[in-house]
Coordinates of C-alpha atoms and ligand atoms in Angstrom, one line a residue:
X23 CA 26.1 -0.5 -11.5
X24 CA 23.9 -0.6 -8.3
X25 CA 20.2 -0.7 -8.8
X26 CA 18.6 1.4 -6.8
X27 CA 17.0 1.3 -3.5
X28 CA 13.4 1.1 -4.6
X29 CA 14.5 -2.0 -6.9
X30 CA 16.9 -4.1 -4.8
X31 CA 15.3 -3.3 -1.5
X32 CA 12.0 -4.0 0.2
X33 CA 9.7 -1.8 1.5
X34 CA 7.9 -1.7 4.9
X35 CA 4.8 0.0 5.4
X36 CA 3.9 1.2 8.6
X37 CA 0.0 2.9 9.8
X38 CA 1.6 5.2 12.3
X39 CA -1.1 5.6 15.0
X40 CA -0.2 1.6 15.4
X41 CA 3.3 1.1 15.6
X42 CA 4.4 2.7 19.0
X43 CA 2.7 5.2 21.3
X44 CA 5.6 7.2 22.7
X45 CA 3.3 9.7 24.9
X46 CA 0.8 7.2 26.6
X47 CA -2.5 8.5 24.3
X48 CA -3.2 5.3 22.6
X49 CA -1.6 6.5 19.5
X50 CA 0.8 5.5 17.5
X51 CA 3.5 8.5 17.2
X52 CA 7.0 9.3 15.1
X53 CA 9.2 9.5 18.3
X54 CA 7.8 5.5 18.9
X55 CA 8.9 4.4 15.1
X56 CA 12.1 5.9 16.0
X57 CA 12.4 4.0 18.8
X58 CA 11.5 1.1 17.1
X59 CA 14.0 1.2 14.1
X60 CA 16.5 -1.1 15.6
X61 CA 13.5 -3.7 14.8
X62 CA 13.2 -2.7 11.6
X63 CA 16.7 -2.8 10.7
X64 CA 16.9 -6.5 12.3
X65 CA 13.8 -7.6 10.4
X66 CA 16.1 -6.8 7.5
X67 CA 14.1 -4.2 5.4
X68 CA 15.9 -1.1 3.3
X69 CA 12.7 1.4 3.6
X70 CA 9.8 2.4 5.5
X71 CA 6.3 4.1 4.3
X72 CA 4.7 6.3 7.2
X73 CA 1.4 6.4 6.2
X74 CA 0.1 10.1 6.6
X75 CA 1.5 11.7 9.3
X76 CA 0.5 15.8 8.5
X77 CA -1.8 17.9 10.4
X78 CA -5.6 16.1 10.2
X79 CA -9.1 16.3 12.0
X80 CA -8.5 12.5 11.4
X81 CA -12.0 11.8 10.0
X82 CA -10.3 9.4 7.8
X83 CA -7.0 9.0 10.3
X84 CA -5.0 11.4 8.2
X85 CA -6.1 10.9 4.7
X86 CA -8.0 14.3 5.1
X87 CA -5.2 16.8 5.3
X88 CA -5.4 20.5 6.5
X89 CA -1.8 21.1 6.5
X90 CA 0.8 19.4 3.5
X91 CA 3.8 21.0 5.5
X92 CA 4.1 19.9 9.1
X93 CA 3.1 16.9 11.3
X94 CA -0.3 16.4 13.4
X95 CA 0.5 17.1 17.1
X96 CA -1.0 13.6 18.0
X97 CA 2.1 11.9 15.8
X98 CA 4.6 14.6 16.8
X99 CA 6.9 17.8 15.3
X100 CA 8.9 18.6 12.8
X101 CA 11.6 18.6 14.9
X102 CA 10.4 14.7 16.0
X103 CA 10.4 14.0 11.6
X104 CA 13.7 15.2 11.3
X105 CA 15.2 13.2 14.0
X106 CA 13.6 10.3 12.5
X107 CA 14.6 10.8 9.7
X108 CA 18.1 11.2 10.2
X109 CA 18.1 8.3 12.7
X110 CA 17.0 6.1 9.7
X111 CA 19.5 7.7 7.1
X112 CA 21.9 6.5 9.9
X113 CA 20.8 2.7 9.8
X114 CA 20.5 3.1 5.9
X115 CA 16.8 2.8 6.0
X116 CA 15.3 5.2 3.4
X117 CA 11.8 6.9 4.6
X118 CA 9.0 7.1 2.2
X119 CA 6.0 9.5 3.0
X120 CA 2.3 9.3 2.7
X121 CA 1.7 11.9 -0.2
X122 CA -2.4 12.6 -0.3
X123 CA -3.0 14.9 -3.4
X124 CA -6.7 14.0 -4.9
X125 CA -8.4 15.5 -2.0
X126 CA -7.7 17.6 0.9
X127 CA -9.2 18.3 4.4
X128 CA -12.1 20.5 4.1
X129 CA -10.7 21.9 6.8
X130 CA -8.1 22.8 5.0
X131 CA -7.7 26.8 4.3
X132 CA -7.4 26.3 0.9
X133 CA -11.3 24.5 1.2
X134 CA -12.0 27.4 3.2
X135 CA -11.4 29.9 1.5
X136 CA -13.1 27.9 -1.5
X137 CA -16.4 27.3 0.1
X138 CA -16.7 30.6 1.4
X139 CA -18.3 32.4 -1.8
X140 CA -18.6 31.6 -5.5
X141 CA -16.3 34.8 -5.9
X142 CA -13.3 33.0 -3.9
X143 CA -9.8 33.7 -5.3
X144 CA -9.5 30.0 -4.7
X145 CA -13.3 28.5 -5.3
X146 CA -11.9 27.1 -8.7
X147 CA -9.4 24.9 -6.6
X148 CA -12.1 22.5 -6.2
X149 CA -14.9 21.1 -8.1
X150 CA -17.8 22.8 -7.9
X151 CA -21.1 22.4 -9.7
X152 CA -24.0 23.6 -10.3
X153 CA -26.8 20.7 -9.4
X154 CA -28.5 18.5 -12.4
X155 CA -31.0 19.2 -14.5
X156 CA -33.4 17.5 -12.2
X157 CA -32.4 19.7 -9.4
X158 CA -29.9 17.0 -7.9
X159 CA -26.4 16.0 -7.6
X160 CA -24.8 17.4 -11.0
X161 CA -24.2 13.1 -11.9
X162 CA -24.3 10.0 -10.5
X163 CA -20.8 9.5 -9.6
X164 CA -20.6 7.6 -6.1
X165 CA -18.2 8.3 -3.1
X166 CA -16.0 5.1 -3.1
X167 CA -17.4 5.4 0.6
X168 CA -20.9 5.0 -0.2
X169 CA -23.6 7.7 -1.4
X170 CA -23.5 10.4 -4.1
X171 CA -20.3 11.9 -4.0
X172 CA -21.5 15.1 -4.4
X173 CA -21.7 17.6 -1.5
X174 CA -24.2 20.4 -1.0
X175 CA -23.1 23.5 -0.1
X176 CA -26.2 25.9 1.4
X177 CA -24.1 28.7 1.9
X178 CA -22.9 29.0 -1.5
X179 CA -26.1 27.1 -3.7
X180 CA -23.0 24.9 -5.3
X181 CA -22.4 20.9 -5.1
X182 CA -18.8 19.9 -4.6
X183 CA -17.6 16.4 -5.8
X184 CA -15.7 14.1 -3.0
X185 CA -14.7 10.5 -4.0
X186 CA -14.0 9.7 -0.5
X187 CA -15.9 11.0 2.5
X188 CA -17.4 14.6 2.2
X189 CA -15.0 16.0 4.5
X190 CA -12.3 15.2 1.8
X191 CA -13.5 17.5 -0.9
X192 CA -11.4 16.4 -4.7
X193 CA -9.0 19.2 -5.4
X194 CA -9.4 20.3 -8.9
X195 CA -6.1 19.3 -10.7
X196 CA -6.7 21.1 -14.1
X197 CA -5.6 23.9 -12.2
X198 CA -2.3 24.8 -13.1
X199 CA -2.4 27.0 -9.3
X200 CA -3.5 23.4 -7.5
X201 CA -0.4 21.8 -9.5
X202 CA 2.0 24.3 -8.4
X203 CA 0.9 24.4 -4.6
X204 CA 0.9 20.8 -4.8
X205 CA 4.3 20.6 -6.1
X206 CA 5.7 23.1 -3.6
X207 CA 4.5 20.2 -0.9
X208 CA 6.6 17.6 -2.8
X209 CA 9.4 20.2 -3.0
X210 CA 9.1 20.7 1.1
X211 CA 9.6 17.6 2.1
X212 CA 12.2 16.2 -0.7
X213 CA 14.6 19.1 0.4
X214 CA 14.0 18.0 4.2
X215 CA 15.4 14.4 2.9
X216 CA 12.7 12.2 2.5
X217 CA 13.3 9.5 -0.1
X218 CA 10.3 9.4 -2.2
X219 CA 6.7 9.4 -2.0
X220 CA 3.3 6.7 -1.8
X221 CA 1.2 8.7 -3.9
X222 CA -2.9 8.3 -2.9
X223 CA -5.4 7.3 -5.5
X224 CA -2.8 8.5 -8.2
X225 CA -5.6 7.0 -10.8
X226 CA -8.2 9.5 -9.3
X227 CA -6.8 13.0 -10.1
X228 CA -8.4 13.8 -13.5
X229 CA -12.4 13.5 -13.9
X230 CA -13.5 13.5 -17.5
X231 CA -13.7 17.3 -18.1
X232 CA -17.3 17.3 -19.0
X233 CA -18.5 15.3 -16.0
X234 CA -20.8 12.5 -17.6
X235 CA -22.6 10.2 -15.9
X236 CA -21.1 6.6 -14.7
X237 CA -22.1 4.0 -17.0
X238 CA -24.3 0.9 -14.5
X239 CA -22.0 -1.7 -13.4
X240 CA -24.0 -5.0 -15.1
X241 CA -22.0 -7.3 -12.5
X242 CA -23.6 -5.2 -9.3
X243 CA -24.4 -7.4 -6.7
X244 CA -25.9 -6.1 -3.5
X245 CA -22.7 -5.8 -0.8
X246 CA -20.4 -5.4 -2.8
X247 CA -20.5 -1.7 -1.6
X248 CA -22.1 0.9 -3.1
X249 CA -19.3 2.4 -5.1
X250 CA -20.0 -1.1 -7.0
X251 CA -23.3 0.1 -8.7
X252 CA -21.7 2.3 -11.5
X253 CA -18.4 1.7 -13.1
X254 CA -15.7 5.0 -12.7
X255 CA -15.0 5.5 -16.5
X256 CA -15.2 8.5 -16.2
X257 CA -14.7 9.8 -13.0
X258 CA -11.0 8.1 -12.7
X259 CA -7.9 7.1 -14.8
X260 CA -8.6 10.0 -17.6
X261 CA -5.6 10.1 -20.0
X262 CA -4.4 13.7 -19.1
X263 CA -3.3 12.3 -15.4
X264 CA 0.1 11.0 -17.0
X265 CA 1.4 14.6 -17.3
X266 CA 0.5 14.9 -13.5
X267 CA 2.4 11.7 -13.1
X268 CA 5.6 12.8 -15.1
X269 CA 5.5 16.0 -13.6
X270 CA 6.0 14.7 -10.5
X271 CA 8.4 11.9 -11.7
X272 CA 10.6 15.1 -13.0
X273 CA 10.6 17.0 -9.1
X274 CA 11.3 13.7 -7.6
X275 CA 14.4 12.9 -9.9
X276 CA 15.9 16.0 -9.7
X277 CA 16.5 15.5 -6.3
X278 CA 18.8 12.2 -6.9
X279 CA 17.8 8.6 -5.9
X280 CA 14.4 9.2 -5.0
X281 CA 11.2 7.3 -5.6
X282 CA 7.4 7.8 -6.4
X283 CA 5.3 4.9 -5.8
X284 CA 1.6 5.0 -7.2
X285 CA -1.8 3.9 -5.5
X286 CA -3.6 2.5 -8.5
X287 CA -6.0 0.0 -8.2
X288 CA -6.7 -0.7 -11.9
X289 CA -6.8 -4.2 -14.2
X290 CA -3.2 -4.6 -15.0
X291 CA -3.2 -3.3 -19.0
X292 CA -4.1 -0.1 -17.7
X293 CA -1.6 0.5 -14.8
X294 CA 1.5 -0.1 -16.5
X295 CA 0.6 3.0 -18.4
X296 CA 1.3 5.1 -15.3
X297 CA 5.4 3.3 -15.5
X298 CA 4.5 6.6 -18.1
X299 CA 4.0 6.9 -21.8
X300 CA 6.0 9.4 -23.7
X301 CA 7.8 10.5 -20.3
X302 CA 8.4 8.2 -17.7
X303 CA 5.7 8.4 -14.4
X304 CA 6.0 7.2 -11.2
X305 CA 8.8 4.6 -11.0
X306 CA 6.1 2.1 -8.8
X307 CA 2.8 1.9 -9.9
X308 CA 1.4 -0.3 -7.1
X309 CA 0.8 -4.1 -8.3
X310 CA -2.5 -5.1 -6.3
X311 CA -3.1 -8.4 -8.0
X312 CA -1.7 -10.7 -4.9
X313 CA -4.2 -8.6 -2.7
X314 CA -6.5 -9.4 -4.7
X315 CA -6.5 -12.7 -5.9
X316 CA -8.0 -16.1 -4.9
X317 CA -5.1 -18.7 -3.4
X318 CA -4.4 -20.8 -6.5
X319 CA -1.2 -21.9 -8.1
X320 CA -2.3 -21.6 -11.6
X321 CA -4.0 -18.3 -11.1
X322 CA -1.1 -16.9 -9.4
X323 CA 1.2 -18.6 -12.2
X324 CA -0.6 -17.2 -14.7
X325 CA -0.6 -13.5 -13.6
X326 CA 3.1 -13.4 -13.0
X327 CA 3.4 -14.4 -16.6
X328 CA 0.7 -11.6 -17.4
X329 CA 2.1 -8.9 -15.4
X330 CA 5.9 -9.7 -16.7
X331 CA 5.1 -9.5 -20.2
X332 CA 2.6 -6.2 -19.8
X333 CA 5.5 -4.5 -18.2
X334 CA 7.2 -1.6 -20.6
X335 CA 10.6 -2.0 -21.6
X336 CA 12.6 -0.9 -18.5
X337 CA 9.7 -1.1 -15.8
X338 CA 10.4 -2.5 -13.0
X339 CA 7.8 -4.7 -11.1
X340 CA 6.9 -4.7 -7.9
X341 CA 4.5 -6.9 -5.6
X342 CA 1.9 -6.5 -2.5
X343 CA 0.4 -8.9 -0.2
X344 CA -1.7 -6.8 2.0
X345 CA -2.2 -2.8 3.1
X346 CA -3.9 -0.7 5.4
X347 CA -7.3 -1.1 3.4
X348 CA -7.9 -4.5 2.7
X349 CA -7.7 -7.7 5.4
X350 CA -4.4 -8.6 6.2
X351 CA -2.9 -11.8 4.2
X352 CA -3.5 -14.6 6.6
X353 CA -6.4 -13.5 7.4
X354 CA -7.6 -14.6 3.8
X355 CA -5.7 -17.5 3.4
X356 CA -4.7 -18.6 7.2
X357 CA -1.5 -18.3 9.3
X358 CA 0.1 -22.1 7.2
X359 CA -0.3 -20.2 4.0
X360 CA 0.5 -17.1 4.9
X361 CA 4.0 -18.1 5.6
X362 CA 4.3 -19.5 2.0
X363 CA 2.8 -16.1 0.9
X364 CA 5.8 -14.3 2.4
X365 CA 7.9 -16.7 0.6
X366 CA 6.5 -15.9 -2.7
X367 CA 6.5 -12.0 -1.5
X368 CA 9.9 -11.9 -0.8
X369 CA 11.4 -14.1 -3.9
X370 CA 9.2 -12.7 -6.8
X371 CA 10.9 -10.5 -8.7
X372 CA 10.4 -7.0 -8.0
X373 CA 10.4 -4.5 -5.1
X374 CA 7.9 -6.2 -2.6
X375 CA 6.0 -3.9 0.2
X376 CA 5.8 -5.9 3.3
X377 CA 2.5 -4.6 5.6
X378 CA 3.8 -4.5 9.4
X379 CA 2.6 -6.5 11.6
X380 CA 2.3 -9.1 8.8
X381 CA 5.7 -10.5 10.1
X382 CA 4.0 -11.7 13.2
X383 CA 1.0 -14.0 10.9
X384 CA -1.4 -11.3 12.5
X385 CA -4.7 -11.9 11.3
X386 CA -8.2 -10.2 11.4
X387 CA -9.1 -8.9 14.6
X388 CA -12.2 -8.9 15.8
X389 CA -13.4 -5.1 16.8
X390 CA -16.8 -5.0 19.1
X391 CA -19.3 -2.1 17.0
X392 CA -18.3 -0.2 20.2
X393 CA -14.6 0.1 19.4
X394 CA -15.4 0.6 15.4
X395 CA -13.4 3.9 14.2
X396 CA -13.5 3.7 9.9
X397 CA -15.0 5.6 8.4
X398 CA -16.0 3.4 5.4
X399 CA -17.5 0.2 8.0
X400 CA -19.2 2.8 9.5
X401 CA -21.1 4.6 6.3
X402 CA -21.8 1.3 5.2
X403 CA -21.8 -1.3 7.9
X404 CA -21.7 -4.9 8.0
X405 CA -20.8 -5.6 4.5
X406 CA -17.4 -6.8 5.7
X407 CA -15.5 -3.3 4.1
X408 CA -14.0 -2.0 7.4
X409 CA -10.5 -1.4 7.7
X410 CA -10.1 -1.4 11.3
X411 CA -9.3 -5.4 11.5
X412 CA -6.2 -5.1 9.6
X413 CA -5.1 -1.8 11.5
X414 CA -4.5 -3.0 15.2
X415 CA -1.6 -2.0 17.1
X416 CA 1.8 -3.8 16.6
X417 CA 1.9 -6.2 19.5
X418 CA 5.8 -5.7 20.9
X419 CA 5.9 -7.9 24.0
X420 CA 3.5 -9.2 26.5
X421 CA 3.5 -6.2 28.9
X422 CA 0.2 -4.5 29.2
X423 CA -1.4 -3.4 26.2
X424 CA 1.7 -5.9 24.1
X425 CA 4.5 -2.5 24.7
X426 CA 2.1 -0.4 22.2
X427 CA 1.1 2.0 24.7
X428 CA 1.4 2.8 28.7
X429 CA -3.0 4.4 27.7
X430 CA -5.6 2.4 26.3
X431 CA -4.9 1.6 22.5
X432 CA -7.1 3.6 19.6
X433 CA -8.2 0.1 18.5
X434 CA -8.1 -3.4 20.3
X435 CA -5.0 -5.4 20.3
X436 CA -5.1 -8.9 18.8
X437 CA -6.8 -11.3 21.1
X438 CA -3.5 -13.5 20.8
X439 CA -1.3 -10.9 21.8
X440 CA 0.3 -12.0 24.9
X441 CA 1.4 -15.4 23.0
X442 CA 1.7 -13.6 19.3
X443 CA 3.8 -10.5 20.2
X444 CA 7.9 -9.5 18.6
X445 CA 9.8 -10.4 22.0
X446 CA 8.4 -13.9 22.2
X447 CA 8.2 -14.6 18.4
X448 CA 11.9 -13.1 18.0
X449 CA 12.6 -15.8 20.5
X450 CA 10.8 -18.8 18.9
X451 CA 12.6 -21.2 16.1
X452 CA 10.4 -21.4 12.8
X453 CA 8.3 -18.3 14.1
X454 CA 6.7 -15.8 11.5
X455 CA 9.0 -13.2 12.3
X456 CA 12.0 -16.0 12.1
X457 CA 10.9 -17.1 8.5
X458 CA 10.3 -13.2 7.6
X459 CA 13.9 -12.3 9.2
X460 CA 15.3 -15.8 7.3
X461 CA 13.4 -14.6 3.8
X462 CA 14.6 -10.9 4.4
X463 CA 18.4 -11.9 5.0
X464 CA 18.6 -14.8 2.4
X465 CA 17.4 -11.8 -0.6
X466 CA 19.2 -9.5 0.4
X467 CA 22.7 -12.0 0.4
X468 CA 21.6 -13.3 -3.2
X469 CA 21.1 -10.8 -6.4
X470 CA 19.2 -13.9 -8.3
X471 CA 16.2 -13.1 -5.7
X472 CA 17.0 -9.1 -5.5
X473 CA 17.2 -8.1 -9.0
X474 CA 17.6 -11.5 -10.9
X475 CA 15.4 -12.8 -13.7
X476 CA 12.5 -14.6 -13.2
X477 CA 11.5 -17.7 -15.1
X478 CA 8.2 -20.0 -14.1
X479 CA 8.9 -23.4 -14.1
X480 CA 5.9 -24.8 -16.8
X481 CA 4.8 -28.9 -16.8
X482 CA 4.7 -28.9 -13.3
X483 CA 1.6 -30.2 -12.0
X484 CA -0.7 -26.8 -14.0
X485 CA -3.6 -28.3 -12.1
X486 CA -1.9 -29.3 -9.1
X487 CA -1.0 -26.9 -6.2
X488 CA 2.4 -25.9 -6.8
X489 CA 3.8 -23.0 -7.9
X490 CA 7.4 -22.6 -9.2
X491 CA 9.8 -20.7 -10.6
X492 CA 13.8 -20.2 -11.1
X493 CA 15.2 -16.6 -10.3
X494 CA 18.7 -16.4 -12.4
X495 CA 21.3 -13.5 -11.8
X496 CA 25.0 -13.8 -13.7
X497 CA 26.1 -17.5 -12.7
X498 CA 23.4 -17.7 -9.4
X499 CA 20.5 -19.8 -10.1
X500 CA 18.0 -20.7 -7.6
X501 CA 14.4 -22.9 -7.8
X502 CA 11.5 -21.3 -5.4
X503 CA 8.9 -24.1 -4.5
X504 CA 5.8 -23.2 -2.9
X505 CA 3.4 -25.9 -2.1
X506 CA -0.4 -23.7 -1.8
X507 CA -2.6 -26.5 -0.8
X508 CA -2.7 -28.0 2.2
X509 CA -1.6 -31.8 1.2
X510 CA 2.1 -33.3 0.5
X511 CA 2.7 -32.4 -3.8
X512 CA 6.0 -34.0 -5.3
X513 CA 7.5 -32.0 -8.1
X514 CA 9.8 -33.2 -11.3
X515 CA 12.9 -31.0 -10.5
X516 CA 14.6 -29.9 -14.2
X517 CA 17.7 -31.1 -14.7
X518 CA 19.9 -28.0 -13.4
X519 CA 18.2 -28.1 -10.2
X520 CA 18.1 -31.7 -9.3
X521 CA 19.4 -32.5 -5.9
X522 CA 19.7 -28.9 -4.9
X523 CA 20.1 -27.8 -2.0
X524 CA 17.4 -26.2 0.9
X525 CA 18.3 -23.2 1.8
X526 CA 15.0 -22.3 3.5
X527 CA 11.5 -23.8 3.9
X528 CA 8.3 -22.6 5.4
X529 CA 8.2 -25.5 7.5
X530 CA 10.4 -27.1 9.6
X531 CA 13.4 -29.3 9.1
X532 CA 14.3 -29.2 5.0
X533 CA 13.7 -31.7 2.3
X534 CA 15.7 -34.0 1.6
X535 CA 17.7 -33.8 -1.8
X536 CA 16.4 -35.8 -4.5
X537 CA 15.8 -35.4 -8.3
X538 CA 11.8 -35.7 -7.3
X539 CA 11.2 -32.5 -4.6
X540 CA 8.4 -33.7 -1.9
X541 CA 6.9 -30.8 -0.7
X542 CA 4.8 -31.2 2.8
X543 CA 1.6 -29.7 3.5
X544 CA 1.6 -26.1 2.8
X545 CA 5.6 -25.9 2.3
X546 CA 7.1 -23.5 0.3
X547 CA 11.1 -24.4 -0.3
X548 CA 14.1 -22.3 -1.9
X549 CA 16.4 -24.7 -3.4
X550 CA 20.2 -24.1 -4.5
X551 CA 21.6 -26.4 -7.0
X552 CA 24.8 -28.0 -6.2
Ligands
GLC610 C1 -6.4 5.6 -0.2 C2 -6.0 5.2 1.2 C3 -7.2 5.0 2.0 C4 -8.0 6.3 2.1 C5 -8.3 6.7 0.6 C6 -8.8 8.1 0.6 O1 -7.1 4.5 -0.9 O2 -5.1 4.1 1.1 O3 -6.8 4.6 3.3 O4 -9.1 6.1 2.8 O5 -7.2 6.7 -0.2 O6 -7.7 9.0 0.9
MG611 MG1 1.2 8.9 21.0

């Protein structure tokens, strides 16, 4: 049998307002991704994520929705999503949409209606309190944004709990009315074809009923970000959430091949309980460790290992290198080792989600405070938290403003553009996009990378720099070699994979066969035995 898409394919994620401006306003729109899906399916990917695309007074550039059920005017029509749609279903490229349930707008009508009096039909949609004891917020639960995150309300005399800005008031999903409106979204755009869902903050629906207070974080450290001081015990990852999760895993199945991927940023024993408990949950829960951790080959070896053996029977794995929210990947460890990143994206085992623009090595661009647009860098500024550097628009060609737009671009371009843009990159031997295009093809031609097991090689070098492992489907058997320092590492090949063959290296010209690999400087090799 087949696996499925969302197991033997990869996904690409694209931030809409910076992929192609179609219309000459600077943003990013769904007739330019259209246009642009003849890149995609070169680059060799089986799915896109559009980030939120639905009607938004883009305080937090769509992640405060005021309609579930149509698209902004800024990105297009419904019309424009169908054709997309449909133009990707023709290329075999599944689309996955941005599905944003914690928290609406609050210009939403349903927040409307809610705020206008205590006596609302639909005031119980929300959370809404009365304040503390002291006369205050009701807790001390802080906006992942910075500040309380608790709202007052003059009008009504009520605080209502956001955990992002206040404009994206929490929806109250105890509410069996909120589940059911909710669901009717999911049921909207599943019978219009989508092929599954990124679900927002999935870990964030259910607040501990009661509503205690946030225990002190004892590692706070000034900049981290406020959010930092108290620890969310109880304001996320409650244990009724899972019904949410398999509720939703039910709609989405019933509709055939279909998959829900989770935004969960929790310590890895806790998210694989959202692959589901006594029901299955979403069929992705979002693995965030490679964003997250520092560039070493034992630390990396040693979560694989962790992560594999956490996973529930059946659950499949899946792997992240960078997103709209946190700096892009070679931006944390430089363009060399970026390119062995995308190596070890693209060959671990499990459904990797490849950030565009990523492809090209972008890196963090610089934004001038004139140009800054988040939200989150501007609440709390220059701790280093804005998002803005990793969501520049995709540089196409070295026209002006790199192809993106015929206006003046919503955020900078990268200073390199005019060298660091698709056309002259798709032209140049060993280029990012080459080596992506290379890493796409090569596991999509061999199971052993797609769906094939995964086994790290051990004795080799544990404090050295190298990281290896063998991925084994039926008879194909293949050695992954990824050098993560920058100085030349030999490595004892076993056996079965001495003298292998190169099939692709990060760097170029290949090693030389041999029963000792040499890795150069920052090289990361797939080997083939003979
Ligand atoms: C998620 C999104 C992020 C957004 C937040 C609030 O973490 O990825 O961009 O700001 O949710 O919706
Ligand atoms: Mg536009």
């Amino acid at each position: 049998m087949i696996a499925p898409f969302w197991q033997r394919g990869v996904v690409y994620q694209i931030y809409p307002r910076s992929f192609q401006d179609s219309d000459g306003d600077g943003v990013g729109d769904l007739a330019g991704i259209e246009r642009r899906l003849g890149y995609i399916a070169d680059l060799g990917v089986d799915a896109i994520w559009i980030s939120p695309c639905f009607p938004s007074p883009m305080v937090d550039f769509g992640y405060d929705v005021s309609n579930y059920c149509d698209v902004d005017p800024r990105f297009g029509t419904l019309a424009d999503f169908d054709r997309l749609v449909a133009a990707a279903h023709a290329r075999g490229i599944r689309v996955i949409l941005d599905f944003v349930p914690n928290h609406t707008s609050d210009q939403h009508p349903w927040f409307v209606e809610s705020r206008s009096s205590k006596e609302s039909a639909r005031r119980a949609w929300y959370l809404w309190r009365d304040p503390g004891p002291g006369g205050g917020p009701p807790n001390n639960w802080i906006s992942d944004f910075g500040g309380s995150a608790w709202a007052w309300d003059e009008a009504s005399g009520q605080y209502y709990y956001h955990a992002f800005l206040p404009e994206q008031p929490d929806l109250d999903w105890r509410n069996p009315d909120v589940r059911r409106a909710m669901y009717d979204v999911l049921h909207f755009w599943l019978a219009r074809g989508v092929d599954g869902f990124r679900i927002d903050v999935l870990w964030h629906l259910i607040k501990a009923e009661t509503f205690p207070d946030n225990p002190a974080n004892p590692a706070y450290v000034a900049g981290l970000g406020e959010m930092h001081r108290v620890l969310q015990l109880h304001s996320t990852d409650q244990p009724e959430v899972h019904a949410i999760a398999g509720e939703m895993r039910r709609i989405a199945d019933s509709y055939g091949e279909r998959v829900l991927v989770g935004e969960i940023y929790l310590p890895v024993e806790r998210l694989v309980h959202y692959y589901g408990r006594e029901t299955p949950g979403v069929h992705l829960p979002f693995n965030f460790q490679l964003v997250e951790a520092p560039w070493s080959a034992r630390g990396i070896a040693a979560m694989i290992a962790e992560y594999e053996a956490a996973l529930p029977p059946g659950a499949w794995p899946n792997w992240v290198l960078g997103n709209h929210d946190r700096p892009r990947i070679a931006a944390r460890v430089g363009e060399a080792q970026a390119r062995v990143a995308a190596m070890l994206l693209l060959t671990l085992r499990g459904t990797p989600t490849l950030y565009y623009g990523d492809e090209l090595g972008l890196g963090r661009v610089e934004i001038p405070d004139r140009d800054v647009r988040d939200p989150r860098e501007l609440r709390e500024p220059g701790l280093g938290l804005g998002r803005d550097p990793s969501r520049t628009p995709m540089p196409w060609d070295a026209s002006p403003q790199a192809g993106f737009t015929s206006g003046v671009p919503w955020l900078p371009l990268n200073g390199d553009w005019r060298a660091r843009n698709v056309e002259r990159l798709a032209q140049t031997p060993g280029s990012s996009l080459a080596l992506h295009r290379d890493l796409l093809a090569l596991r999509r031609a061999r199971p052993a990378l797609s769906v094939g097991d995964l086994a790290l090689l051990d004795g080799t070098h544990p404090d050295r720099d190298v990281l290896a492992y063998e991925r084994r489907a039926g008879d194909e058997r293949l050695l992954v070699a990824l050098n993560l320092g920058g100085e030349a590492r030999e490595l004892t090949l076993p056996p079965w994979a001495a003298f292998a063959r190169p099939l692709l290296s990060t760097v170029a010209g290949a090693p030389s066969p041999s029963d000792v690999l040499r890795l150069r400087p920052d090289e990361g090799v797939v080997l083939a035995p003979r």
